Structure formats: structure tokens, C-alpha cells
Tab-separated table of C-alpha atoms in Angstrom:
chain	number	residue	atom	x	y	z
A	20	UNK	CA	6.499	8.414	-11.866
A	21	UNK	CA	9.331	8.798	-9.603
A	22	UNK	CA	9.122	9.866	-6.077
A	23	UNK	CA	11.577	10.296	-3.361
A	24	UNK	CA	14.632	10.787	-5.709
A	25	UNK	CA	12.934	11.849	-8.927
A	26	UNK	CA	9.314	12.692	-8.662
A	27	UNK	CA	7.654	15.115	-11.192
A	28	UNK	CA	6.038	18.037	-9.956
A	29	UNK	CA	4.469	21.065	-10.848
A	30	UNK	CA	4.937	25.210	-10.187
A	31	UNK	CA	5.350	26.244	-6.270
A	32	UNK	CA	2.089	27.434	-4.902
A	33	UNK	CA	0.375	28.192	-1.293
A	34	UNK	CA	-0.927	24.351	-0.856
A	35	UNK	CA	-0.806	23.184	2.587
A	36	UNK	CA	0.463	19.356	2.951
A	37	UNK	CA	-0.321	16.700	5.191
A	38	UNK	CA	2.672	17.175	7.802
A	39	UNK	CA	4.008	20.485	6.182
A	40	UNK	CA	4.777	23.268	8.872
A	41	UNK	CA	5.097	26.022	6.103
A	42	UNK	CA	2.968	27.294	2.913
A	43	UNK	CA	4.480	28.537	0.297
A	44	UNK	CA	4.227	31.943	0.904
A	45	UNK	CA	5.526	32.029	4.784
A	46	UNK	CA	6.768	30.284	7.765
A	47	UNK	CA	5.071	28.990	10.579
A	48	UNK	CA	5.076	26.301	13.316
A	49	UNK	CA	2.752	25.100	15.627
A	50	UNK	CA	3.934	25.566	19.414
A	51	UNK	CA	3.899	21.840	21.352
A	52	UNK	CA	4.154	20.892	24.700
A	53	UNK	CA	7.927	20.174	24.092
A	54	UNK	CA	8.711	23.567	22.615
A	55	UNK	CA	8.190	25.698	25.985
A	56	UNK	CA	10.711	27.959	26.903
A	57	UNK	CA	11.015	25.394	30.248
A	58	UNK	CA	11.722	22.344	27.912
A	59	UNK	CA	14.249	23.494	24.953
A	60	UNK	CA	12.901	22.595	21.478
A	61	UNK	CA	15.399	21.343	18.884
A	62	UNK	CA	16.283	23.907	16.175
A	63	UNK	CA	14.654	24.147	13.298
A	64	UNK	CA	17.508	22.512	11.087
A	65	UNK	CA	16.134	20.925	8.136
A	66	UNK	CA	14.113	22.620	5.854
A	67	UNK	CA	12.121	20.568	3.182
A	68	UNK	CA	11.094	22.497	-0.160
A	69	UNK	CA	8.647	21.266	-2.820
A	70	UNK	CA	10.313	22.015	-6.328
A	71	UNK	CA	8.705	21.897	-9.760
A	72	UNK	CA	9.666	21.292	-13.318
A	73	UNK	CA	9.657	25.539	-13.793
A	74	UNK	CA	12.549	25.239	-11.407
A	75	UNK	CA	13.562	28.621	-9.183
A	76	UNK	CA	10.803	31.013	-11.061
A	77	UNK	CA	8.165	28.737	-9.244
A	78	UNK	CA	9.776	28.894	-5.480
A	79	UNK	CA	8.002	31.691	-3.446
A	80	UNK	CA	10.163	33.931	-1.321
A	81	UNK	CA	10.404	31.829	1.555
A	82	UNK	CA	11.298	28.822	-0.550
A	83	UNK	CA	13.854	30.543	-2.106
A	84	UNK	CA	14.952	31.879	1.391
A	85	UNK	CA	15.353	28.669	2.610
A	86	UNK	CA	17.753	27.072	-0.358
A	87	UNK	CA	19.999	30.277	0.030
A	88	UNK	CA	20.109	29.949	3.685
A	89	UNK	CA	21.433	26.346	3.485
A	90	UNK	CA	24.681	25.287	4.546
A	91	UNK	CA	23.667	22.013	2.370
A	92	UNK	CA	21.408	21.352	-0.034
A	93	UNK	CA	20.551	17.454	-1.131
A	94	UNK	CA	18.528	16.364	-3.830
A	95	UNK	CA	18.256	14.532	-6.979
A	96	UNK	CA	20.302	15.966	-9.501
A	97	UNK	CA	17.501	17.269	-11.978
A	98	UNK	CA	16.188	19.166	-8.301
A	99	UNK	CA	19.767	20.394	-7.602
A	100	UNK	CA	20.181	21.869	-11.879
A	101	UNK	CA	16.856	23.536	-11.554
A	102	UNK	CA	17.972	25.464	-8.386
A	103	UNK	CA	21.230	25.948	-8.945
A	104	UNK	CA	21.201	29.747	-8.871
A	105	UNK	CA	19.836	29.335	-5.504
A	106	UNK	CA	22.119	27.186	-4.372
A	107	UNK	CA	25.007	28.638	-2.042
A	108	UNK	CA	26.329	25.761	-0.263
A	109	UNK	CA	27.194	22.306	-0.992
A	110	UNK	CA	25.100	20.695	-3.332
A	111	UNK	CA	24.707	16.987	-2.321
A	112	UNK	CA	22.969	14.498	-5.021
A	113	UNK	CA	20.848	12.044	-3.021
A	114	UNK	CA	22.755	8.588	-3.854
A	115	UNK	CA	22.542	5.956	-6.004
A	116	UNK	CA	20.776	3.740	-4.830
A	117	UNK	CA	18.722	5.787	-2.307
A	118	UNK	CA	19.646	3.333	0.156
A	119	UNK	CA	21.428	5.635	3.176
A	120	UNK	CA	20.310	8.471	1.920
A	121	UNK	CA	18.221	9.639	5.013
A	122	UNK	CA	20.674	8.743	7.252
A	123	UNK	CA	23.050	11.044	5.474
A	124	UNK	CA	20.377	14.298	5.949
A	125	UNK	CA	20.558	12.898	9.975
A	126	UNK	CA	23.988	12.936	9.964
A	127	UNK	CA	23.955	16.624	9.643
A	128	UNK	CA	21.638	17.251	11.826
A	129	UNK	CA	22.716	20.891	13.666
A	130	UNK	CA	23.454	22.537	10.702
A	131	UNK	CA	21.401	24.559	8.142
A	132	UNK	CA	20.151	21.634	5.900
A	133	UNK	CA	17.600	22.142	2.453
A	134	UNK	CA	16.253	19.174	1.088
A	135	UNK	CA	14.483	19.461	-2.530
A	136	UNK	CA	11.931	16.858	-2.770
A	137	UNK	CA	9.382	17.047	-6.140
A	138	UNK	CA	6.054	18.434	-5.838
A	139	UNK	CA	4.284	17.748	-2.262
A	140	UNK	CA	7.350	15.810	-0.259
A	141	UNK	CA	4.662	14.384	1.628
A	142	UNK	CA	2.629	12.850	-0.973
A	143	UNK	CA	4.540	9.548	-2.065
A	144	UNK	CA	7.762	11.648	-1.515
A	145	UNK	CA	10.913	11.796	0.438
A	146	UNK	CA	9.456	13.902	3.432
A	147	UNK	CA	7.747	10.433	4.579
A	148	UNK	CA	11.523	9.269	4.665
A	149	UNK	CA	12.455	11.348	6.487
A	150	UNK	CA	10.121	11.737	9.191
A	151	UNK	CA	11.139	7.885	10.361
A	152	UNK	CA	14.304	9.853	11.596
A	153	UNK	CA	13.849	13.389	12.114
A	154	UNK	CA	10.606	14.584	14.355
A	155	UNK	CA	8.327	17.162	13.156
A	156	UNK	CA	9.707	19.869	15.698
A	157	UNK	CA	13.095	19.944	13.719
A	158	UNK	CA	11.851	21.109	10.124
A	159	UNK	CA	9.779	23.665	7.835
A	160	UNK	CA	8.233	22.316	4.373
A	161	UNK	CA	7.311	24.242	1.665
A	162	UNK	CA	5.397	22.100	-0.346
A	163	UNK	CA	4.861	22.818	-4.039
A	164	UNK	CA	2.032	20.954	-5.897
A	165	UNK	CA	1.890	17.458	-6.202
A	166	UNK	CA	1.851	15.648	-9.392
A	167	UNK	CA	-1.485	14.061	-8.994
A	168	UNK	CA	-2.810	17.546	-8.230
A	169	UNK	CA	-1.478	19.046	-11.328
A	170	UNK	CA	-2.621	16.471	-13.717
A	171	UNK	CA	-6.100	16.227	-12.115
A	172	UNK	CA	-6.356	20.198	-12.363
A	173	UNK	CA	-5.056	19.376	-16.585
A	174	UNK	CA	-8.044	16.817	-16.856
A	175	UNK	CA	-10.885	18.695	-14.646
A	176	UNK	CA	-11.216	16.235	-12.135
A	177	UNK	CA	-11.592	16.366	-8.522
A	178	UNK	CA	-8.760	15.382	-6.624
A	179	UNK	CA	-10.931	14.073	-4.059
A	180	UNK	CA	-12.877	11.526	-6.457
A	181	UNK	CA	-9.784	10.354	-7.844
A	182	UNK	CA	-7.312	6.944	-6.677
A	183	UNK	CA	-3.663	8.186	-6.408
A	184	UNK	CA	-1.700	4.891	-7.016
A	185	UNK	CA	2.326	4.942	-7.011
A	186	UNK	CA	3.775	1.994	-9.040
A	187	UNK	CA	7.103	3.770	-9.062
A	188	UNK	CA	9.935	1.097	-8.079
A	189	UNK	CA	6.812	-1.129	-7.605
A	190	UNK	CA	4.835	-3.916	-8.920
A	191	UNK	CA	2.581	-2.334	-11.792
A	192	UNK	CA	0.035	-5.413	-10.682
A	193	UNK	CA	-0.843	-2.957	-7.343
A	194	UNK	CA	-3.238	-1.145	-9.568
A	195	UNK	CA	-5.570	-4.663	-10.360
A	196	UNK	CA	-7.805	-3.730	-7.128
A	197	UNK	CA	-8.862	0.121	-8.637
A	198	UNK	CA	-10.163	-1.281	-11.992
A	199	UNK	CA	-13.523	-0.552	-11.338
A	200	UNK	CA	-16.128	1.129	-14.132
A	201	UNK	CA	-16.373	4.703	-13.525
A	202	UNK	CA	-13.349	5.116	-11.135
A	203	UNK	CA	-10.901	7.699	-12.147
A	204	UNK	CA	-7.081	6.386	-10.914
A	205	UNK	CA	-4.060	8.461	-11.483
A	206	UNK	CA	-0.936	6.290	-11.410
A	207	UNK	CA	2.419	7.355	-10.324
A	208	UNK	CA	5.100	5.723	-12.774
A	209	UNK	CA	8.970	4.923	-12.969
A	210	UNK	CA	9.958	5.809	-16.074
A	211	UNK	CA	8.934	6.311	-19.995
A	212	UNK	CA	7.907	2.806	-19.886
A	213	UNK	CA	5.530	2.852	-16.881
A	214	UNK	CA	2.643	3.570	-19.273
A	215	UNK	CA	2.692	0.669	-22.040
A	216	UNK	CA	3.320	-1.351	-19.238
A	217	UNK	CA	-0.276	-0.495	-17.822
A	218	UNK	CA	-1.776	-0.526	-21.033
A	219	UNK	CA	-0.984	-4.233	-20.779
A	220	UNK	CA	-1.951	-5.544	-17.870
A	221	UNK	CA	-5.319	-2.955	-17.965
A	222	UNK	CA	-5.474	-5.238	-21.689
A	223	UNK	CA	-4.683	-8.175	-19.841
A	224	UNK	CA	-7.694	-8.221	-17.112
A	225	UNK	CA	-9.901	-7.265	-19.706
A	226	UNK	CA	-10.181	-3.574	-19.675
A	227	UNK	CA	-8.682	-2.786	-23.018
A	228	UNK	CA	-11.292	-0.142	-24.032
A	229	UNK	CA	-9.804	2.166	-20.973
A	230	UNK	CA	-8.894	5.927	-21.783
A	231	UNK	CA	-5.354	6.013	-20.841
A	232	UNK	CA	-4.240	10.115	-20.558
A	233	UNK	CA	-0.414	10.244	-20.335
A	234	UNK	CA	1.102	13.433	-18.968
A	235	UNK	CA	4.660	13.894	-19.435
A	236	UNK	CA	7.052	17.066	-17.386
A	237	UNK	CA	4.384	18.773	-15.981
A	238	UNK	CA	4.535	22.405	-15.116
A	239	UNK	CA	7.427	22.746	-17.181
A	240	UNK	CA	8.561	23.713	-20.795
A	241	UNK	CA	8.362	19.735	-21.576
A	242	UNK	CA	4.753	19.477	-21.031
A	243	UNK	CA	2.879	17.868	-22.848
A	244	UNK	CA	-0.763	15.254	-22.362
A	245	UNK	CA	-1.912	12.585	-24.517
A	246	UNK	CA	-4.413	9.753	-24.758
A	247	UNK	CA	-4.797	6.532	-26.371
A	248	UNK	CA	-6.868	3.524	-25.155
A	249	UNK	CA	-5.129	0.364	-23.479
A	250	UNK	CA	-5.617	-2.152	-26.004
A	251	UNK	CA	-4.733	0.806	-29.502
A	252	UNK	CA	-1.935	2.234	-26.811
A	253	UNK	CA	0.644	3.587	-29.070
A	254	UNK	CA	2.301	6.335	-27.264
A	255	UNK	CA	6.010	6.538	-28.348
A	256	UNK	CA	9.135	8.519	-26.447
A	257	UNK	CA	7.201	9.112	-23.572
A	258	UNK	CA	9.062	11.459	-20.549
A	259	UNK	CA	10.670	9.342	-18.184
A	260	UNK	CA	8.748	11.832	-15.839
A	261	UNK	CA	5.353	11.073	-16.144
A	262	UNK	CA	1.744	10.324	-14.447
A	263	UNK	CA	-0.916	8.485	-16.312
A	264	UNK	CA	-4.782	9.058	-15.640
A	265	UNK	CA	-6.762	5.870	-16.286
A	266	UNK	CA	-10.915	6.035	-16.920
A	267	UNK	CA	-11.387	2.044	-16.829
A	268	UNK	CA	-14.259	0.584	-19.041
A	269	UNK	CA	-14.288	-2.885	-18.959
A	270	UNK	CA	-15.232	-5.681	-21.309
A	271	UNK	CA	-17.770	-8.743	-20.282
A	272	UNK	CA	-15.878	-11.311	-18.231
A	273	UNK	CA	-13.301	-8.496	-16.865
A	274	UNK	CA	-11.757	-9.190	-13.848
A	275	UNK	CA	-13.381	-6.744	-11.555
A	276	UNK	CA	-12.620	-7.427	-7.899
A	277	UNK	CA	-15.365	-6.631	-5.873
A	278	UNK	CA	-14.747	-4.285	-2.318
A	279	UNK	CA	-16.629	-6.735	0.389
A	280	UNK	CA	-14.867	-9.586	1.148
A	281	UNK	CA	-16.082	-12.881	-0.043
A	282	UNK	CA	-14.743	-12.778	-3.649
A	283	UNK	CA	-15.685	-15.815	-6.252
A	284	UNK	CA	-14.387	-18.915	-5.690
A	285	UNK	CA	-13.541	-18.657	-9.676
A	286	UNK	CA	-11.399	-16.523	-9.179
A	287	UNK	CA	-8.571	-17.938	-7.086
A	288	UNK	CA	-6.015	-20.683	-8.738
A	289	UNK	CA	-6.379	-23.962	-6.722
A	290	UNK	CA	-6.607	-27.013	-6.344
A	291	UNK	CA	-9.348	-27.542	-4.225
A	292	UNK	CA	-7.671	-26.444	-1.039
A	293	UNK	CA	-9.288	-23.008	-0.702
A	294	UNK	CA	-11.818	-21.671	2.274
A	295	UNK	CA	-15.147	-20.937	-0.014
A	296	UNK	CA	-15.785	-17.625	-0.149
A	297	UNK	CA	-18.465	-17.794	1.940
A	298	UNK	CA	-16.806	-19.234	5.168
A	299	UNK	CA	-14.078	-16.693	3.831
A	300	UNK	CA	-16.294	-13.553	4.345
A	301	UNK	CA	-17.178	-14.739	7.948
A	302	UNK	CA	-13.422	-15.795	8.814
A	303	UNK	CA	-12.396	-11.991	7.441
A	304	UNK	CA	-15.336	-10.583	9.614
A	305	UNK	CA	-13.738	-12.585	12.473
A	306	UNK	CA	-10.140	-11.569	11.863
A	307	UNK	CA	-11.082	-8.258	11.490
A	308	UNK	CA	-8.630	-6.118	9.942
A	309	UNK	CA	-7.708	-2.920	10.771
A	310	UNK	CA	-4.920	-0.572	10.050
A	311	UNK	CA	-1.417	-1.415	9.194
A	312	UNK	CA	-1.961	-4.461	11.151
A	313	UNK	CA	-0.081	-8.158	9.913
A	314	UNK	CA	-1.239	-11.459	9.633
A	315	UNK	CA	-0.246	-14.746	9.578
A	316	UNK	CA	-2.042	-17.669	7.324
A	317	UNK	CA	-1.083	-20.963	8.636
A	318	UNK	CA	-1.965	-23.545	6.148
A	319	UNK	CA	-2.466	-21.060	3.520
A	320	UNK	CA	-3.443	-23.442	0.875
A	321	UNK	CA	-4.460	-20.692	-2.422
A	322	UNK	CA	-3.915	-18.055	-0.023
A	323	UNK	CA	-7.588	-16.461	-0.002
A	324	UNK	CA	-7.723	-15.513	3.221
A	325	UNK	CA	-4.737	-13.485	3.435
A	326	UNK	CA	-5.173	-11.738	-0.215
A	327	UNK	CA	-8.546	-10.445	0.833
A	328	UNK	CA	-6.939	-9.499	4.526
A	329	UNK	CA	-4.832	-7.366	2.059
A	330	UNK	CA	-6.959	-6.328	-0.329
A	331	UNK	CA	-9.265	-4.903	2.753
A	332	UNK	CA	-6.829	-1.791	2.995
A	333	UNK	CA	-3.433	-0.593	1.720
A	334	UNK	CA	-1.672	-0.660	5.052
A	335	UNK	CA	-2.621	-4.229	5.752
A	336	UNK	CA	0.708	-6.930	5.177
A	337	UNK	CA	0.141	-10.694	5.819
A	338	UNK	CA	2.244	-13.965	5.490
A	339	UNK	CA	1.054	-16.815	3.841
A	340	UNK	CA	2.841	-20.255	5.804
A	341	UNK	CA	1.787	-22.919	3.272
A	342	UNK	CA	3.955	-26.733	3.660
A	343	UNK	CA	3.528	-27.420	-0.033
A	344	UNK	CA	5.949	-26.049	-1.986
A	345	UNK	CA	3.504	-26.089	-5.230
A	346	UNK	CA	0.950	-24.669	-3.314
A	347	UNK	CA	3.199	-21.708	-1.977
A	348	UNK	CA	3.968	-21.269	-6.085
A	349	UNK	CA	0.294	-21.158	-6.078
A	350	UNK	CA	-0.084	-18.095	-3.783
A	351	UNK	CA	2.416	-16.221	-5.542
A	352	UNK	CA	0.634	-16.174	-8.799
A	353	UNK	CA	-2.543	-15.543	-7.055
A	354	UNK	CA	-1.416	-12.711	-4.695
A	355	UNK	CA	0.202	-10.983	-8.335
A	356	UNK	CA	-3.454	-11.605	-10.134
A	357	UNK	CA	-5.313	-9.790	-7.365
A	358	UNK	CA	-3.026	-6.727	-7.240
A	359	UNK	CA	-1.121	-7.967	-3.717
A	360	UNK	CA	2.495	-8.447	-4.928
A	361	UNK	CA	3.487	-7.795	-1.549
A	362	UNK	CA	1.651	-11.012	0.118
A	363	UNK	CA	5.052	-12.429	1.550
A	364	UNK	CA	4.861	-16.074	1.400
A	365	UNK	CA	6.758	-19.317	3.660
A	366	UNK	CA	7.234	-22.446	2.444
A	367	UNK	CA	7.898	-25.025	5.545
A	368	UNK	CA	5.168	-26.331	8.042
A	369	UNK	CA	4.197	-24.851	11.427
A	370	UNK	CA	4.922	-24.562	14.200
A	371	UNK	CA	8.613	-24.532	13.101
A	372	UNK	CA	7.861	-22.487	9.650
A	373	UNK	CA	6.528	-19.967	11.995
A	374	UNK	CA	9.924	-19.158	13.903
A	375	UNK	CA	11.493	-15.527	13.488
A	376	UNK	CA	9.195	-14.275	11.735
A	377	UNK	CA	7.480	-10.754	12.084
A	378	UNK	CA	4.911	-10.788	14.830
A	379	UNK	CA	1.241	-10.815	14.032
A	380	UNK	CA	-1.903	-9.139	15.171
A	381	UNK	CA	-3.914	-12.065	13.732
A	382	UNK	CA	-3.740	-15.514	12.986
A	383	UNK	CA	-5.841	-17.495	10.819
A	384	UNK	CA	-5.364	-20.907	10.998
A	385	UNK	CA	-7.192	-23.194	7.752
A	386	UNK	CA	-4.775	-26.171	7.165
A	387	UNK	CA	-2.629	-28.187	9.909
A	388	UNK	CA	-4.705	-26.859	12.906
A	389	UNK	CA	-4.659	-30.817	14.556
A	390	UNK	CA	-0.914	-30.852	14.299
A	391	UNK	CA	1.242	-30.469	17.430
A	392	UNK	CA	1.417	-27.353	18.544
A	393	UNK	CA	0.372	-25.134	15.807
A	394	UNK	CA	-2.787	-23.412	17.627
A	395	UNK	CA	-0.384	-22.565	20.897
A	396	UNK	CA	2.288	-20.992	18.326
A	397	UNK	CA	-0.373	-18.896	16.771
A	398	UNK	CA	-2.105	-18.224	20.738
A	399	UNK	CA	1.593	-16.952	22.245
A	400	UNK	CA	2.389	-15.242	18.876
A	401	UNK	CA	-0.509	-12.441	19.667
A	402	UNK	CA	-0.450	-9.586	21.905
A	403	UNK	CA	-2.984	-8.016	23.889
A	404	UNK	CA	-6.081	-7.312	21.471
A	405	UNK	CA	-4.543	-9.804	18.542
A	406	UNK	CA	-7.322	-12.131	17.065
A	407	UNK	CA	-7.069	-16.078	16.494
A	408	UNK	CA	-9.582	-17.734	13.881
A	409	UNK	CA	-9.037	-21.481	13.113
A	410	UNK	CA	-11.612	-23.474	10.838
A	411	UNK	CA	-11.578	-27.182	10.950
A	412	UNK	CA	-13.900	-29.708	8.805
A	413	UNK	CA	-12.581	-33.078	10.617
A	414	UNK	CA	-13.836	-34.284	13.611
A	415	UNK	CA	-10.394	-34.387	15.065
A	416	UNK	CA	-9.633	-30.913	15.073
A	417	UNK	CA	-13.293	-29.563	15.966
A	418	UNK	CA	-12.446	-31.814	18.990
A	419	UNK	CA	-9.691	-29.468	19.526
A	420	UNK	CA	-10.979	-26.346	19.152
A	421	UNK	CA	-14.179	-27.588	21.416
A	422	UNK	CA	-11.395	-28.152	24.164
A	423	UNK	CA	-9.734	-24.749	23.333
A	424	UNK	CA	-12.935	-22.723	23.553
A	425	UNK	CA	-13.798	-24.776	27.244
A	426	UNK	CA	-10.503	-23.287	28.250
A	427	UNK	CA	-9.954	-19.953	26.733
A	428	UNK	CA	-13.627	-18.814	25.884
A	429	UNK	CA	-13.983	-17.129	22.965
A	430	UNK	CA	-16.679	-17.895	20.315
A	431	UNK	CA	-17.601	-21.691	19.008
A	432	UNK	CA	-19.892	-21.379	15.706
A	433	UNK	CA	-20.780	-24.090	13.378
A	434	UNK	CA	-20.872	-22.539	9.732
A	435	UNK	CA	-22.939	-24.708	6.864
A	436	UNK	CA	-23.521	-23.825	2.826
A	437	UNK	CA	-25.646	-25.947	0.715
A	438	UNK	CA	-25.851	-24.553	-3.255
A	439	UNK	CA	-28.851	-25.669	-5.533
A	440	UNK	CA	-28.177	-28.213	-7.612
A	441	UNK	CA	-30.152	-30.242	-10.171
A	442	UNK	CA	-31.412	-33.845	-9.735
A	443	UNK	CA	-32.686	-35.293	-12.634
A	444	UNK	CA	-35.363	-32.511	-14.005
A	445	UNK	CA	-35.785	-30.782	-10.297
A	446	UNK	CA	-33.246	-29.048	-7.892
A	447	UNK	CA	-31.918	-30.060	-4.673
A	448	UNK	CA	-30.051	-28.472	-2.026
A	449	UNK	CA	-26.486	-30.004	-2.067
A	450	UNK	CA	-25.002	-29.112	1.380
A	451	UNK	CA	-21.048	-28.501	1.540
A	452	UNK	CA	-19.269	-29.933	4.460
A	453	UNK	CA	-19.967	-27.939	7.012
A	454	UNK	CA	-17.194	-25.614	9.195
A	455	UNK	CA	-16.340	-25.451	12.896
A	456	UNK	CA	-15.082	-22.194	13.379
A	457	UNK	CA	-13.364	-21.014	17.011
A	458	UNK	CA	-12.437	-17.400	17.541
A	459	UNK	CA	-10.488	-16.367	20.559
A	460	UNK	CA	-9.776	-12.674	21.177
A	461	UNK	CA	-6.014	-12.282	23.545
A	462	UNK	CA	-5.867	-10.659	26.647
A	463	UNK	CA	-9.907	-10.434	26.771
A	464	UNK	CA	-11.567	-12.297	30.153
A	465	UNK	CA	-13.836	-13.446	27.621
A	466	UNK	CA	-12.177	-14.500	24.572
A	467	UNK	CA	-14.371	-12.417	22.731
A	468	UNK	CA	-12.825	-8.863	22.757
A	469	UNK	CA	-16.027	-7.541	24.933
């Protein structure tokens, strides 16, 4: 499903979108503090308009206003054909690839500017782009519908029950984490081939039996919907623009990834250097992740702890610093299993691995915390409000972290699992080796964020 340059979309209508200024049917703009007659607000250059597959016949008036009005008008090409009788100044095709493209609108910045952007341009579309370089004050949007509205609205579902995942340009593999019974996930593809693709990996992870709907040009002459299941998926000559709903059933022994953290050790690839899930949850409960935050891994080893750091919210990016270069291959293949593609991984030991790269706002530290220096890198690497954990099973290193936690504060806890097991015909309690774990919270008198 393509989005900034080529996104399907649907008719115009009078839905509002997140960061839009306009409806369809007429202009407005909120007045901010910047926008007083005492403090001169930049003009109004760059207007943003929502186009669907019906072309000009589904712009309202102000839409249409808008295109005509333009000095320039970029776009994809398909946008640019279906408006042409609108258009009245230069027509600009957004390049390829996309890759300056925004700094080309900015460039004009002054002049009357139209941008056509498919469906909602703030839903997985160009007006996201652009707001990194032009501030809200400086445009109108007209959105049209978005294409996860229109093919919800096809299948009666409600928009607000439903996943909206975009795999265009991406890893299909992002869509592992929604494949849960009784979810309903719309996925935003590429191209004609974005659907057999997640027929296979939904076959793959064991959820063959899944309804796949495919919905090809929607809102326009093309349109047309059709199902098949992922493991029968047969679907030939499929529109390049296209959504696909997914109902996922799954089979016994499916990989379904649960939503607290914690998940099966079972799951993971390793080879026995991996923090149990049940030290994980409590590590992830002490890193505690929040919003488009980053974290580093030090001694990733399988890379648990920063997959489920990921897997805890969309916006959340980590790096995975592990010395072994097997190990690193490791992480790869187990970031790609659990749907976290993005899990950018180091290969090189701290402290030194650890140089130029993008700051954190947590460190976890499972492997290597008794070598020299690595717990002061990952200290001076956090800001005010940043969050250290560091496990250690040797006495050497709980040594250390005893000494760190006299200095800094923060919290000292002693973590211990034993698992039933049998001896001879009875059961025993077989305990694991037990965890020191020391938390440290930066900037707090404390150490403990309170």
C-alpha cells in the first residue's frame, strides 16, 4: 500500500485529520499565540489536499480551490493525471526516489504551493513529512478519506477496533506482533505483491486458516475486494494499489506473542545466554519504557531484553551491543521472528562499541558489566530522567554494583526462580542461579526517580 508518494485513497469527504487545519468542505485555522496582529504569522503558503482514486469529481470546492490557486502543484504522478484539469501551474512529480523531496516543497516556501497526498496525508502519508520542515501555522489540509477508513467502511468494521499496520517500503515481518485470535489488522502494502507475501509469513507462524480480504483501487472505477485464506491464497494480478484486511485464526503451536512482557524462554534462538523471562519482566518493569524513547543493550546476548523494550510500543527503537559476532547474527534472526526488523544491532565490545552512537534514555546492561568501564559509559550516556538496569550472577560484578548503589543510591534487589522438577517419582524445587539486580535512576537525589 503505498503512502507518501503513492498511497491509495478513497472519494474526498468532510473527515477531519489528526493535524489537518481544513475539512473538506471549508477553510479554517485555529488563531495561536504567534498569529497576533503584534507578532506577524507566516502566510498560509502550502496547502495539502487529500486526493482519491475518483480523481477531481471527489475534491470539494475548497479542494478544488486550492489546486487552481497554486502556483505549483507536486505530487506523484497518478495524483498529478487525476487532477490535471485542475491543475494551472507547474505540475511537479515528487522524485524518484523520494529522497529530497520535502526539501524541494521548502524550497518554495513564499509562494502558492498544492501538495496532493492520497487519502488522509496525515495517516501514514506525506503530510507527516512535511511537518519535520514546515510548522503548522504555514498550511491548510483537506484531507480526503484514508485507505484504512474506506476498506473498513467495505468490510463493516469499526475503525476504532481495527490495527492499521503500514508495511509499505517496510519489513512485512512488522505485522508478527498483531497476530492475535480475534484481532482485525488492516495492512498497508507496496505493491501487487504485498499480499502473497503476507499470506506467507501469516502461513509461516502458523496462522494459515486466516481470512485474508484484498482490496484493490478503492473508491475508484478499479475497485474491486476479494478473499482467500493464507495458506489456499491464490489471488492473481492484484492492483499494485492495495490494502489487505487480515481476521487471524491460528493453528495449535502458533506463534502468538503475548502483550506483557516476560515472553517464553522457547521462544527466543540462543544459546543459553538469554535473561529468563522472568528476571526479563522485572528488568523491563525497571527500564520502563515509554514513548519514542531508545535503548541501549550492552551484552545483548539473544537480544530479549531489547525485542520486548520494542515490542512494548511502536515508537520505542533500541540497540543491541553484543561482542560475539554469532551472537549479534543471533539477534538479527530473532528481532525479524518477533516482528522488530528495526532492532539495530553492534557487533564490538563496550565501552568502545558504544562510541558515536545515538544517545539513550536507558541502558540495560546483562553481559560484560565487570569489565572496565562499561557501567560509567552507560551512567554518563543518560540524561536527566534516563534509567540504568544491570543484572549480574557472579560474585564479582554484584561486588560492583553493591559499591555502585553505596555511591549513587538507587535500588539493590536480589531476584531468585526455582521451577519444579522431578526427583525420582516426587518433585523438587530446582532453584536457578539467582540475580543481583541494581537500578539507578539519573539526575534523581535518590537514584530511584522519587
Amino acid at each position: 500500500m503505498p503512502s507518501d508518494v503513492d498511497t491509495m485513497t478513497g472519494p474526498s469527504g468532510s473527515m477531519m485529520s489528526s493535524g489537518s487545519i481544513a475539512s473538506s468542505g471549508s477553510l479554517r485555522a485555529e488563531t495561536r499565540p504567534s498569529e497576533t496582529a503584534d507578532n506577524a504569522a507566516p502566510m498560509r503558503w502550502l496547502s495539502i489536499v487529500g486526493i482519491g482514486e475518483d480523481g477531481a469529481a471527489g475534491l470539494s470546492p475548497a479542494a478544488r480551490a486550492l489546486v487552481e490557486g497554486a502556483e505549483i502543484v507536486f505530487g506523484g504522478r497518478r495524483h498529478l493525471a487525476l487532477a490535471a484539469d485542475l491543475v494551472r501551474g507547474e505540475a511537479r512529480p515528487w522524485p524518484s526516489p523520494f529522497t529530497g523531496a520535502i526539501e524541494a516543497v521548502a524550497a518554495c516556501r513564499g509562494r502558492r504551493v498544492a501538495v496532493l497526498a492520497s487519502g488522509d496525508p496525515f495517516f501514514h502519508g506525506v503530510g507527516a513529512s512535511l511537518m519535520r520542515t514546515v510548522s503548522p501555522a504555514e498550511i491548510a489540509v483537506i484531507p480526503a478519506p484514508s485507505a484504512a477508513s474506506l476498506a473498513v467502511a467495505r468490510l463493516g468494521w469499526p475503525l476504532h477496533d481495527v490495527t492499521v499496520v503500514s508495511v509499505h517500503g517496510r519489513d512485512p515481518d512488522l505485522i508478527r506482533p498483531h497476530l492475535h485470535p480475534g484481532r482485525r489488522v488492516v495492512a498497508l502494502t507496496s505493491d501487487g505483491t504485498g499480499p502473497a507475501r503476507l499470506a506467507a509469513l501469516l502461513t509461516e507462524t502458523g496462522f494459515g486458516p486466516s481470512r485474508l480480504t484484498v482490496l484493490e483501487a478503492l473508491g475508484g472505477p478499479r475497485e474491486r475486494v476479494r478473499t482467500a485464506t493464507a495458506e489456499m491464497f491464490d489471488l492473481e494480478a492484484i492492483d499494485g494499489l492495495n490494502v489487505v484486511a487480515i481476521e487471524p485464526e491460528a493453528l495449535p503451536g502458533a506463534r502468538i506473542l503475548g502483550r506483557a512482557p516476560g515472553l517464553p524462554d522457547r521462544l527466543f534462538e540462543h544459546d543459553g545466554q538469554l535473561t529468563k523471562r522472568e528476571i526479563r519482566a522485572v528488568t523491563l518493569s525497571a527500564l520502563s519504557p515509554r514513548r519514542g524513547e531508545r535503548l541501549w543493550d550492552i551484552g545483548a546476548g539473544a537480544g530479549s531484553v531489547a525485542i520486548e523494550w520494542m515490542l512494548a510500543d511502536p515508537s520505542l527503537s533500541a540497540i543491541a551491543v553484543e561482542v560475539v559476532p554469532e551472537r549479534a547474527q543471533r539477534i538479527a534472526r530473532n528481532a525479524a521472528a518477533f516482528g522488530v526488523p528495526g532492532l539495530k544491532i553492534v557487533t564490538g565490545e563496550a565501552p568502545a562499541a558504544l562510541a558515536g552512537l545515538e544517545p539513550p534514555d536507558a541502558v540495560f546492561i546483562g553481559g560484560g558489566a565487570s569489565e572496565p568501564g562499561v557501567i560509567e559509559a552507560g551512567i554518563a550516556a543518560l540524561g536527566r530522567g534516563g534509567r540504568l538496569v544491570v543484572n549480574a550472577v557472579t560474585l564479582e560484578t554484584e561486588t560492583l554494583l553493591i559499591g555502585f548503589h553505596a555511591r549513587l543510591g538507587g535500588e539493590l534487589v536480589r531476584l531468585s526462580v526455582a521451577r519444579a522438577s522431578p526427583v525420582g517419582d516426587m518433585t523438587a524445587w530446582r532453584p536457578a542461579m539467582p540475580v543481583t539486580q541494581w537500578s539507578w535512576v539519573a539526575g534523581s537525589a535518590t537514584g530511584t526517580g522519587s
